[in-house]
mmCIF file of C-alpha atoms and ligand atoms in Angstrom:
data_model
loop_
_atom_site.group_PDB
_atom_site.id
_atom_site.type_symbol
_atom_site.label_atom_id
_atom_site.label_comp_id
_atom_site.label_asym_id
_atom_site.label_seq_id
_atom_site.Cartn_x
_atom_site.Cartn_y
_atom_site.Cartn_z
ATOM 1 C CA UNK A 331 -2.822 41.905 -11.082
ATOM 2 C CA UNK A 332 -4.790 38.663 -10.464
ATOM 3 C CA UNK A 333 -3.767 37.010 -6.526
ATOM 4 C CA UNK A 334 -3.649 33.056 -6.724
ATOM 5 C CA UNK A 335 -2.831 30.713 -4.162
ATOM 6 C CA UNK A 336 -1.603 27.074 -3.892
ATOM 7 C CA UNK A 337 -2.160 24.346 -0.895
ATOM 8 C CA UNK A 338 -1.482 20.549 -0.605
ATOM 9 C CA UNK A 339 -4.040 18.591 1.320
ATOM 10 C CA UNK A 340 -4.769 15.381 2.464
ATOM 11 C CA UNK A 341 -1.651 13.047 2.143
ATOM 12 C CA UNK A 342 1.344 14.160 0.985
ATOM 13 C CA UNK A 343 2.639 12.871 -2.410
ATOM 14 C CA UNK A 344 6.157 13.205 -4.561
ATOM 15 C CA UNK A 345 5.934 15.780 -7.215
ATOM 16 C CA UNK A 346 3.811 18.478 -4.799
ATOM 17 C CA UNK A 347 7.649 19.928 -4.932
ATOM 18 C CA UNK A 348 7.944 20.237 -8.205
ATOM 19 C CA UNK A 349 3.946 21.380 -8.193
ATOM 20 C CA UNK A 350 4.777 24.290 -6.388
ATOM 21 C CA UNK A 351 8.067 25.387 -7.996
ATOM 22 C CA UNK A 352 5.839 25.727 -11.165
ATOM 23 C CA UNK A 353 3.034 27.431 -9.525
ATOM 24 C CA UNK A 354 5.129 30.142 -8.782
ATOM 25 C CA UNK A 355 7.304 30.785 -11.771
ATOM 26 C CA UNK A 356 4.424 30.133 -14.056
ATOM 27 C CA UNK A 357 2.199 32.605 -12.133
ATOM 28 C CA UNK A 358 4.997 35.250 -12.226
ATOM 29 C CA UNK A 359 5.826 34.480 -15.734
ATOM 30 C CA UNK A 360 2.008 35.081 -15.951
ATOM 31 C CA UNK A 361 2.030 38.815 -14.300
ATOM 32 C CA UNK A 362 -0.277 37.008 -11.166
ATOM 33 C CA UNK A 363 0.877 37.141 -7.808
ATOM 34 C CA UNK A 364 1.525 33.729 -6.573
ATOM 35 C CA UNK A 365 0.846 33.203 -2.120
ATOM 36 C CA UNK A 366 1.288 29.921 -1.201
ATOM 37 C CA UNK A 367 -1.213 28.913 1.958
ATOM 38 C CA UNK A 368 0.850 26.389 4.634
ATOM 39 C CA UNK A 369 -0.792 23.257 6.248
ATOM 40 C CA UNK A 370 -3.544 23.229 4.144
ATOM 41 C CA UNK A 371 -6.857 24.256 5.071
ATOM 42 C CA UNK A 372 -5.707 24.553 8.754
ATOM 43 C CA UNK A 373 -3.675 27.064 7.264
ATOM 44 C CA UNK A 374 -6.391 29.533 5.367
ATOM 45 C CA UNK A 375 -8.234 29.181 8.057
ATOM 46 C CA UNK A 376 -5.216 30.191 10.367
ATOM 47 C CA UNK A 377 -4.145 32.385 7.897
ATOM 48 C CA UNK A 378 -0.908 30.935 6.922
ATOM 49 C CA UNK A 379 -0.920 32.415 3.715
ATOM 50 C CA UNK A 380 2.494 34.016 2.416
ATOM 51 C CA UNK A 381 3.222 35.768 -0.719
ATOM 52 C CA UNK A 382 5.556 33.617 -2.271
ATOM 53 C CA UNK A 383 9.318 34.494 -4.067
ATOM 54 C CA UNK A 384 11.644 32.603 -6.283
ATOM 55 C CA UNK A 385 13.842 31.783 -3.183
ATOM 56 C CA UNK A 386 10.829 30.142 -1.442
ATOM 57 C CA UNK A 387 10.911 27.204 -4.448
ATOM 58 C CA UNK A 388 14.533 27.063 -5.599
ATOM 59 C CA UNK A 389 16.403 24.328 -4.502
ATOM 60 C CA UNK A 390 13.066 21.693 -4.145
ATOM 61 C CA UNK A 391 12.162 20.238 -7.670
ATOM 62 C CA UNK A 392 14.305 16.757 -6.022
ATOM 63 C CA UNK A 393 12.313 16.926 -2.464
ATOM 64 C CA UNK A 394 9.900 14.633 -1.844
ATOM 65 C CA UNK A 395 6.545 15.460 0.349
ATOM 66 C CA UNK A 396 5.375 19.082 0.453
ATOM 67 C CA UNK A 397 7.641 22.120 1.938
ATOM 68 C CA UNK A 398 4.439 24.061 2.423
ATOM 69 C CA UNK A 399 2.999 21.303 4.458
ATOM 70 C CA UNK A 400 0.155 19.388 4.174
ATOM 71 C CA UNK A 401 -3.193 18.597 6.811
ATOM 72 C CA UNK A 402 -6.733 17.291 7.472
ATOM 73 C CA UNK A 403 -8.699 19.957 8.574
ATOM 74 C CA UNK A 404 -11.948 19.133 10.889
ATOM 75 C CA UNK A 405 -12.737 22.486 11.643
ATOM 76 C CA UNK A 406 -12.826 23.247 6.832
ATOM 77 C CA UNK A 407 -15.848 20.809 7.531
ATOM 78 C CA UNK A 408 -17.585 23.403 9.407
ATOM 79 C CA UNK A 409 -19.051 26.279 7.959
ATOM 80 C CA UNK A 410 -17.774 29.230 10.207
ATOM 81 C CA UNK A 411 -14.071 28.043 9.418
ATOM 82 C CA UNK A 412 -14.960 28.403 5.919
ATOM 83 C CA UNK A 413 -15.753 31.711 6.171
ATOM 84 C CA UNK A 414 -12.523 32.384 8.184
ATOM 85 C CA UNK A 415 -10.604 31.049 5.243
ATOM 86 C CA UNK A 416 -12.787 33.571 2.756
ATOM 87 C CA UNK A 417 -12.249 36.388 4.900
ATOM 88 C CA UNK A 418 -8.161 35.573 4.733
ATOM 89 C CA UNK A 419 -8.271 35.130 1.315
ATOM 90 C CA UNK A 420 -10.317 38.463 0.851
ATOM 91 C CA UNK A 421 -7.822 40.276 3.213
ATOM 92 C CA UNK A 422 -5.128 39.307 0.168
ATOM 93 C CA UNK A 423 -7.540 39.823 -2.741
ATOM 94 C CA UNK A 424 -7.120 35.880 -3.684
ATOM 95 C CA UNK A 425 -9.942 34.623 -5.845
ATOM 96 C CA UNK A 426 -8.151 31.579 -7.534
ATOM 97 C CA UNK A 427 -6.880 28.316 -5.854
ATOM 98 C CA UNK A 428 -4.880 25.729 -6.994
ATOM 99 C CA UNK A 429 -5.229 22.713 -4.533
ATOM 100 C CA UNK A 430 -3.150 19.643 -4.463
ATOM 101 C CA UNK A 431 -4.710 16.867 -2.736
ATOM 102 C CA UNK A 432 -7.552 13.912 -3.263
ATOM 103 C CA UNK A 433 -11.091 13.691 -3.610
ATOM 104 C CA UNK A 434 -12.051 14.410 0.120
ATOM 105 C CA UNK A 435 -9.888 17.665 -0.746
ATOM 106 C CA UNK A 436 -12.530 18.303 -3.830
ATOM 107 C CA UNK A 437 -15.923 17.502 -2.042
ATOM 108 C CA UNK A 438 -14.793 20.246 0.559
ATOM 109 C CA UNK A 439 -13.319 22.975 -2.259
ATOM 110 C CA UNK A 440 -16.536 22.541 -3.751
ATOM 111 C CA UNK A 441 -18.566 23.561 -0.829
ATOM 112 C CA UNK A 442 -16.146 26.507 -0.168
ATOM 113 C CA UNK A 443 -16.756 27.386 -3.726
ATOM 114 C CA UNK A 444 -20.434 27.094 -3.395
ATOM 115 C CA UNK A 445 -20.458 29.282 -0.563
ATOM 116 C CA UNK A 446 -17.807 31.770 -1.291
ATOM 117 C CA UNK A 447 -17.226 32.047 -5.095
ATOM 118 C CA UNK A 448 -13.775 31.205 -4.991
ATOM 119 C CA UNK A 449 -12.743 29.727 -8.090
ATOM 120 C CA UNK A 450 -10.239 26.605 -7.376
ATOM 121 C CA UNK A 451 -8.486 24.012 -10.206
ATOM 122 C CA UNK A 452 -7.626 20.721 -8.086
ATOM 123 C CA UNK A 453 -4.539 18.236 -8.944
ATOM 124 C CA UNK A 454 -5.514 14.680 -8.362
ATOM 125 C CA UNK A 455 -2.585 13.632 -5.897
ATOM 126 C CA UNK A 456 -2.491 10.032 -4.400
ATOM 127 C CA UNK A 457 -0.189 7.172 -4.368
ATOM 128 C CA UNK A 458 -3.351 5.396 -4.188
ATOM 129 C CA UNK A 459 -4.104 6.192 -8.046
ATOM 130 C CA UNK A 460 -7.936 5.746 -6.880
ATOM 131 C CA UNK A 461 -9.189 9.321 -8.633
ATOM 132 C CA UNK A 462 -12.202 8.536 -10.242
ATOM 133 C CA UNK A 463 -11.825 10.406 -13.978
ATOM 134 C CA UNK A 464 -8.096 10.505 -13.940
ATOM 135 C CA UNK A 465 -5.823 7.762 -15.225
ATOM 136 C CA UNK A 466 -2.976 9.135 -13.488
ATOM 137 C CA UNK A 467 -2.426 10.880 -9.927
ATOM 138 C CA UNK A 468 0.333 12.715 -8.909
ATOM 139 C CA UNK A 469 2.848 10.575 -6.934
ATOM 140 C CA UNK A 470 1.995 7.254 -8.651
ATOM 141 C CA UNK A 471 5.022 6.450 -10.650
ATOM 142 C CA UNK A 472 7.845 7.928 -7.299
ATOM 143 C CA UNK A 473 5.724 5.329 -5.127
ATOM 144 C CA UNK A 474 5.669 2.659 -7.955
ATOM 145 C CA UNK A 475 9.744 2.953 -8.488
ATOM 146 C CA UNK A 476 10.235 2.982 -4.712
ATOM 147 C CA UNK A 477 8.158 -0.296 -4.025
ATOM 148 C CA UNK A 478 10.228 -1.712 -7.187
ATOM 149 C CA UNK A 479 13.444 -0.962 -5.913
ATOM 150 C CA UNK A 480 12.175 -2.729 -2.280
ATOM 151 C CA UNK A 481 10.841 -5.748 -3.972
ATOM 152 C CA UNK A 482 14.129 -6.271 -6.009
ATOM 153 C CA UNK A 483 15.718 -5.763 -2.758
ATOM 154 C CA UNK A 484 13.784 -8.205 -0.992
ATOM 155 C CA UNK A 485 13.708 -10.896 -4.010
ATOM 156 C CA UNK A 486 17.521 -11.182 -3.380
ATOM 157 C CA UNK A 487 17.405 -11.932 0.234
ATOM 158 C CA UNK A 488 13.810 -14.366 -0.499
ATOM 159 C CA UNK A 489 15.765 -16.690 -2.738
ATOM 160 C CA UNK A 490 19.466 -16.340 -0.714
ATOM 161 C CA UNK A 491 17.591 -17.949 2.459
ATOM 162 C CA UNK A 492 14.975 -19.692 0.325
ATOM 163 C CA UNK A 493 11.722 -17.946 2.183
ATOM 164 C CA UNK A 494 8.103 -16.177 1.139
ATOM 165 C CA UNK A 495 8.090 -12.707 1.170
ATOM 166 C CA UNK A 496 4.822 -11.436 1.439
ATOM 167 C CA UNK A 497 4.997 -7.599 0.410
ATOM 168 C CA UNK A 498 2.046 -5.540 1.800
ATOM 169 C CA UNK A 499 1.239 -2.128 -0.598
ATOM 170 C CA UNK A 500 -0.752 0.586 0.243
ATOM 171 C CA UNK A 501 -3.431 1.535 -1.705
ATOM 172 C CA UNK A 502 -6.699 1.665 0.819
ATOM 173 C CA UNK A 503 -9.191 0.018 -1.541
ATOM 174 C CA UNK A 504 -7.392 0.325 -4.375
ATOM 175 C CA UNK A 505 -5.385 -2.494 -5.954
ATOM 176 C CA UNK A 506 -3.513 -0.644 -8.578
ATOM 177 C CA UNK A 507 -0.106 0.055 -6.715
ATOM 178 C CA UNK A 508 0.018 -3.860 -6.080
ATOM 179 C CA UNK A 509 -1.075 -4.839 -9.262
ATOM 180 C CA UNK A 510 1.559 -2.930 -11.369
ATOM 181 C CA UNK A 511 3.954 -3.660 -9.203
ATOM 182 C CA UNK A 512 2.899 -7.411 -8.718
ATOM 183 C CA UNK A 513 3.490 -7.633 -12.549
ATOM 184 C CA UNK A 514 6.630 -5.376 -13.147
ATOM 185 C CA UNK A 515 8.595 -7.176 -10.554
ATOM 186 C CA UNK A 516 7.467 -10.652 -11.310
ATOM 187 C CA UNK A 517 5.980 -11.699 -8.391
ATOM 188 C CA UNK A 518 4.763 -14.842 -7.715
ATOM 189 C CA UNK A 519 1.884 -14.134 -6.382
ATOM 190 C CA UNK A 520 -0.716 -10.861 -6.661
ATOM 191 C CA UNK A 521 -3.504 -10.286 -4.428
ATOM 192 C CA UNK A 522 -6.258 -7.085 -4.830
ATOM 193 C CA UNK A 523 -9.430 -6.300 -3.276
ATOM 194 C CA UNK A 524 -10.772 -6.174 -6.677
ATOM 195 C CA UNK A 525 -10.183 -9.684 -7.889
ATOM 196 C CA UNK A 526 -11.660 -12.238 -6.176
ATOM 197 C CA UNK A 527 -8.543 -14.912 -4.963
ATOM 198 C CA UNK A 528 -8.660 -18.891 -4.406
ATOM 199 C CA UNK A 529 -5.296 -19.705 -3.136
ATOM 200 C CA UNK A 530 -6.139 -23.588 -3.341
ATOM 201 C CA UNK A 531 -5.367 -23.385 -6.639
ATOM 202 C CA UNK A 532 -1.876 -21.528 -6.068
ATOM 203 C CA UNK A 533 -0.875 -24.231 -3.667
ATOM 204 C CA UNK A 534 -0.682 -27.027 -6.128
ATOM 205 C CA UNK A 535 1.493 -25.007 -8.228
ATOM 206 C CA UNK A 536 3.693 -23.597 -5.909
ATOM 207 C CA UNK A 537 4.084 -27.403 -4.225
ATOM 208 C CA UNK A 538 4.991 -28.870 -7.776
ATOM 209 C CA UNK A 539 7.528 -26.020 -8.676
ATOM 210 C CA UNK A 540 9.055 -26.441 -4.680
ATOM 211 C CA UNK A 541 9.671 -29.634 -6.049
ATOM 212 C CA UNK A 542 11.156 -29.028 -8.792
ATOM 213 C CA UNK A 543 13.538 -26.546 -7.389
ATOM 214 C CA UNK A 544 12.000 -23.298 -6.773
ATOM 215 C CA UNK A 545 13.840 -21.803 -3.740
ATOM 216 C CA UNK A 546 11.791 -18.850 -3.042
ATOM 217 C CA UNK A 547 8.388 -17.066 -3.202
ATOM 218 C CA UNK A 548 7.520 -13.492 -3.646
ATOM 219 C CA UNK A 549 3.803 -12.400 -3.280
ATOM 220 C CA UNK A 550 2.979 -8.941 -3.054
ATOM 221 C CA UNK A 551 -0.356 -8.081 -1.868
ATOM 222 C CA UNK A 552 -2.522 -4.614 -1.230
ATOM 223 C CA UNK A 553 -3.503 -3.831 2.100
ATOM 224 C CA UNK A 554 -7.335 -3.976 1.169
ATOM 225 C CA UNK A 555 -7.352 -7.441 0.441
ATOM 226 C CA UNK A 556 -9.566 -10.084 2.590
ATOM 227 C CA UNK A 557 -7.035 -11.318 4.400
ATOM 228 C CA UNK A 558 -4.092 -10.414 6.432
ATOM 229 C CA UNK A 559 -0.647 -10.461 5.193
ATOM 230 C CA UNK A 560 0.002 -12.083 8.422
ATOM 231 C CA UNK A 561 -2.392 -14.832 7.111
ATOM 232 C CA UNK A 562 -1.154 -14.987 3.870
ATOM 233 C CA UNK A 563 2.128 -15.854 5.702
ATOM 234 C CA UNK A 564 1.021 -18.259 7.883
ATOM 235 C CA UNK A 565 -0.317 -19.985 4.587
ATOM 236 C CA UNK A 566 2.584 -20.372 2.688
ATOM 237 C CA UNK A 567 4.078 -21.779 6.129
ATOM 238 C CA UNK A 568 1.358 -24.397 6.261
ATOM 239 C CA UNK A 569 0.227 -25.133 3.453
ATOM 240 C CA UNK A 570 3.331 -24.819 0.762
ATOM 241 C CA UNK A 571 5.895 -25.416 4.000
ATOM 242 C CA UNK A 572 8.262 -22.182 3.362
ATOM 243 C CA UNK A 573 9.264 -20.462 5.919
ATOM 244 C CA UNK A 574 7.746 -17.128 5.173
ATOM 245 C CA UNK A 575 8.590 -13.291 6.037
ATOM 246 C CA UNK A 576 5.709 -10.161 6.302
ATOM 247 C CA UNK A 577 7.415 -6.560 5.274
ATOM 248 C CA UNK A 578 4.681 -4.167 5.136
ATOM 249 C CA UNK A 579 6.174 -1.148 2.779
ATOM 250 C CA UNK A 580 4.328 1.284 4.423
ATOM 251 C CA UNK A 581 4.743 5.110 4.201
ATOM 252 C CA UNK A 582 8.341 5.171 2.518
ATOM 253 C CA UNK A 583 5.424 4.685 -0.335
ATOM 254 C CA UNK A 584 5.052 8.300 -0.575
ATOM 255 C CA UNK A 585 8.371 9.750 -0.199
ATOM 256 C CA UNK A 586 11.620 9.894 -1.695
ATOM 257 C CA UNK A 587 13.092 12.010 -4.869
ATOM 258 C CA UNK A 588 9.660 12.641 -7.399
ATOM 259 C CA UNK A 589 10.761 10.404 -10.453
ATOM 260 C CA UNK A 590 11.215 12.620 -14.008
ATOM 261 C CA UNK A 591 7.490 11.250 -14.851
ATOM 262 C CA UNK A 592 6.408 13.124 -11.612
ATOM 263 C CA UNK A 593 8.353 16.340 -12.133
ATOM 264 C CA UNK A 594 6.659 16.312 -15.635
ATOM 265 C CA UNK A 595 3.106 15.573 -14.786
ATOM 266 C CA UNK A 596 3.526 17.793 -11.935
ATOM 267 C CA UNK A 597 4.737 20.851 -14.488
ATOM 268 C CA UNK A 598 1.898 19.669 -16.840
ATOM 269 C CA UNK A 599 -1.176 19.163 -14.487
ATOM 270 C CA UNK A 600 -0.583 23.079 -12.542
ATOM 271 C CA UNK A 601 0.162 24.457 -16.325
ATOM 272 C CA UNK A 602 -3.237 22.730 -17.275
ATOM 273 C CA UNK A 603 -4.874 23.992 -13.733
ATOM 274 C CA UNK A 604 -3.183 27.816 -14.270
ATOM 275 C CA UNK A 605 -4.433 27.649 -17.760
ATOM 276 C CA UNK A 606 -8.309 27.016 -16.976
ATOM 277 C CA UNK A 607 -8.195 29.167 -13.813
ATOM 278 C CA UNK A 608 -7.123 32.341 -16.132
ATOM 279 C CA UNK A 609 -9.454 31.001 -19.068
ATOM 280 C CA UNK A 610 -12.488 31.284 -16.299
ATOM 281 C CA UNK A 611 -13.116 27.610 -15.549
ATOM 282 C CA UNK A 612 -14.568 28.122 -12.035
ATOM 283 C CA UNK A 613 -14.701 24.437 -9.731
ATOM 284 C CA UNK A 614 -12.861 21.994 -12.094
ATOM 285 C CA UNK A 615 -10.671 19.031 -10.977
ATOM 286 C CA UNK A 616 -7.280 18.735 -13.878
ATOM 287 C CA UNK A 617 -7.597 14.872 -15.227
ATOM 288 C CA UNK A 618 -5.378 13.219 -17.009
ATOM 289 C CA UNK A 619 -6.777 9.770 -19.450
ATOM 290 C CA UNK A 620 -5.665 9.109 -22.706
ATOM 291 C CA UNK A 621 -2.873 10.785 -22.502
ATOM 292 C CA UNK A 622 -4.849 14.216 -22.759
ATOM 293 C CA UNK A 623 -5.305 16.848 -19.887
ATOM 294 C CA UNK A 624 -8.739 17.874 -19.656
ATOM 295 C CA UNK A 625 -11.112 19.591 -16.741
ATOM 296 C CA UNK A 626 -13.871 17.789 -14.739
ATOM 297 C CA UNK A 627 -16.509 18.683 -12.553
ATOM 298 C CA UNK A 628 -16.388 17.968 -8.992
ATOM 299 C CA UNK A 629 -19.943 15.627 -9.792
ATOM 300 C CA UNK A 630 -17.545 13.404 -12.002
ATOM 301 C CA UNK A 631 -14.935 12.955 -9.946
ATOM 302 C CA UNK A 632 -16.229 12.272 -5.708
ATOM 303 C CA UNK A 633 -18.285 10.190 -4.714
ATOM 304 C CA UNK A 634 -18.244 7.673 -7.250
ATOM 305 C CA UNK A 635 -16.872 3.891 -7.539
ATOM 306 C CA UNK A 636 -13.171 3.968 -8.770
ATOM 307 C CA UNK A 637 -12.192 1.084 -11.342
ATOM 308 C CA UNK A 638 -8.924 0.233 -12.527
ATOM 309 C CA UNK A 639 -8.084 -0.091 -16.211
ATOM 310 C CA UNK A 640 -10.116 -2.930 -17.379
ATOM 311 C CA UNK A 641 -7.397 -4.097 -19.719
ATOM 312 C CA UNK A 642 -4.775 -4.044 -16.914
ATOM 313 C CA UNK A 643 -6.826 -6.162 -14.970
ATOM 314 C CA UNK A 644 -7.276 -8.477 -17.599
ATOM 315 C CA UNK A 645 -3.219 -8.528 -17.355
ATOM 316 C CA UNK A 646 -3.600 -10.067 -13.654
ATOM 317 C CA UNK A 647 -6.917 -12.260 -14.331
ATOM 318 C CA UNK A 648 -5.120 -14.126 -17.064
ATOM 319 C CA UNK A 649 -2.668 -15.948 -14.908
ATOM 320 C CA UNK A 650 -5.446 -16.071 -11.639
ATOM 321 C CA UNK A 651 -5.355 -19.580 -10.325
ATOM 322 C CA UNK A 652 -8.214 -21.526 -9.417
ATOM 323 C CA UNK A 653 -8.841 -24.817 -7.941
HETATM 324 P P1 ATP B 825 -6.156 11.471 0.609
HETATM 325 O O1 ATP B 825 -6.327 10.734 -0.678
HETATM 326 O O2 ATP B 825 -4.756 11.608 1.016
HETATM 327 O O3 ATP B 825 -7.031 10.919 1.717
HETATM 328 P P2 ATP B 825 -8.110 13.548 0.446
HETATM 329 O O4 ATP B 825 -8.090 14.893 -0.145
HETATM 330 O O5 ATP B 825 -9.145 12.586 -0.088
HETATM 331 O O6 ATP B 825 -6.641 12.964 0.330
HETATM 332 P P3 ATP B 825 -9.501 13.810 2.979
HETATM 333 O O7 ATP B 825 -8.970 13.596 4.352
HETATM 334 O O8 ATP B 825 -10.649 12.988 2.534
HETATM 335 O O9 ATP B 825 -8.237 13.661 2.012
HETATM 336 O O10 ATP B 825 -9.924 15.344 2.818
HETATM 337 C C1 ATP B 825 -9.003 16.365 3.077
HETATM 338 C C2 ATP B 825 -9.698 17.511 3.739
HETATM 339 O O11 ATP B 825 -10.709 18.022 2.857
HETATM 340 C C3 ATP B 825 -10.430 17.182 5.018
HETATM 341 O O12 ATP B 825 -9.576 17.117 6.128
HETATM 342 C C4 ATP B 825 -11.406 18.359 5.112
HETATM 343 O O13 ATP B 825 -10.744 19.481 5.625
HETATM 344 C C5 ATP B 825 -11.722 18.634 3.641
HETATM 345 N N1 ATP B 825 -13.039 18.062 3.293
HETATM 346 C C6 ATP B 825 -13.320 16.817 2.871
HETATM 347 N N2 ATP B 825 -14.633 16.652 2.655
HETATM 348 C C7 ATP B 825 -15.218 17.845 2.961
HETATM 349 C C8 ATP B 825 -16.567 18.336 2.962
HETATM 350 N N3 ATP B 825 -17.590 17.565 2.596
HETATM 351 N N4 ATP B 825 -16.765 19.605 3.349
HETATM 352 C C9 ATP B 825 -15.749 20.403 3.711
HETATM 353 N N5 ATP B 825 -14.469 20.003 3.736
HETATM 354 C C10 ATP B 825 -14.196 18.735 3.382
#
């Protein structure tokens, strides 16, 4: 019997739950023995590596963040840890990994692998949806319906008190939680690090429709963008002369119940990683773009530029104001 073990790192996403219940009952269905490793690489290194039962995943499909825990590791970047985590591993005959995590997750199974041999299949997870090679991360669509549900929330109260919500996303670099949810919830306004913004040319809109009536303002705006949300208060108070109102979403982002499209993906990307582990694929990252699961190498995944769907950005571009 084959030993193969599963561990979330990096930041916690909706639909490791559901990851993990699937690991298990897939492996057993399988006739490998599933462990599941806690806290990440702390915990191979620490040895927090259990064999895991039916018990340990019943009840979590509807749980948000990981119960096995999740961590940055300092001490995986150093090479004597990594041999503490081999040696662990060795002490349990495990000599397959399925890791849950982001691309800073990758770079450092890849070394490990390198190293030590041990074959791993990684699960693009980030709200961030900034996984070069992947069109989809795990978590996406929970954090998408969550910052939905806020903006409707927040629309109500914008146009009851006739204010400027500005709605701050997270996303690091990355624009795409913003942008889809900029469009899907109708938002006045849209601002990305990706697309270059004039808001000169918003003002003389938003002044003429004022006039004509409009009693509110919604603009939702990714944190990596130039400019404060703060700022891009202050400017609607100025320049448009709303009172205006900052709610930074923040980390309810990545929690709450997964969403049926994350249960799913999560059953489909571990399948897909259990699959190529037991078919002999060695250091491969599970990607998901049109519509097809397929494996990549760690080489065309990190350390490269992510870009979002050209023909969603064309979606925002087309209504981009300029002066
Ligand atoms: P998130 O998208 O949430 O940031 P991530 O997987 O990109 O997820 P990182 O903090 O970049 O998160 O990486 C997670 C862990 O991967 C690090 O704490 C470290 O233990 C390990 N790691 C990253 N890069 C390397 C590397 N070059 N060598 C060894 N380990 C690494």
């Amino acid at each position: 019997m084959s030993n193969i073990a599963i561990l979330c790192s990096g930041g916690d996403v909706s639909g490791m739950n559901p990851a993990i219940k699937h690991f298990v009952e897939y492996a057993k269905a399988k006739g490998l023995k599933p462990f599941l490793v806690y806290d990440g690489f702390e915990g191979l290194i620490d040895n927090k590596i259990v064999a895991a039962t039916y018990k340990d995943v019943s009840g979590i499909i509807n749980r948000g963040g990981t119960t096995i825990g999740s961590a940055r590791s300092k001490r995986f970047m150093e090479a004597s840890y990594r041999q503490k985590a081999k040696d662990n591993l060795d002490a349990l005959a495990i000599d397959k990994l399925v890791v849950l995590g982001g691309d800073g997750s990758f770079r450092g199974l890849a070394k490990f692998y390198e190293e030590h041999g041990v074959a791993f299949a990684g699960v693009p997870s980030t709200i961030d949806n900034d996984i070069v090679g992947t069109d989809y991360c795990l978590g996406v669509d929970t954090a998408l319906n969550i910052i939905r549900t806020s903006l409707d929330a927040i629309r109500d109260t914008a146009s009851s008190f006739r204010r400027a919500f500005v709605v701050e996303t997270m996303g690091r670099d990355c624009g795409y939680l913003a942008l889809v949810s900029g469009l899907t919830s109708g938002a006045e306004l849209c601002l990305i690090p990706e697309i270059p913004y004039d808001l000169c040319g918003y003002e003389q809109k938003f002044k003429k429709e004022l006039a004509q009536g409009r009693r509110y303002f919604l603009a939702v705006v990714s944190e990596g963008i130039e400019q404060s949300s703060e700022e891009i208060a202050t400017w609607f108070e100025e320049r448009i002369g709303v009172e205006s109102r900052v709610s930074v979403l923040g980390h309810i982002q990545r929690g709450g119940n997964p969403s049926s499209r994350d249960r799913l993906m999560a059953y489909r990307f571990v399948q897909f990683a259990m699959e190529g582990l037991l078919k002999g694929e060695k250091e491969k990252i599970v990607c998901y773009s049109n519509s097809q699961f397929n494996y990549k190498s760690i080489t065309d995944v990190a350390n490269r530029e992510h870009h979002i769907e050209p023909a969603l950005m064309a979606l925002v571009q087309s209504t981009a104001l300029h002066c």
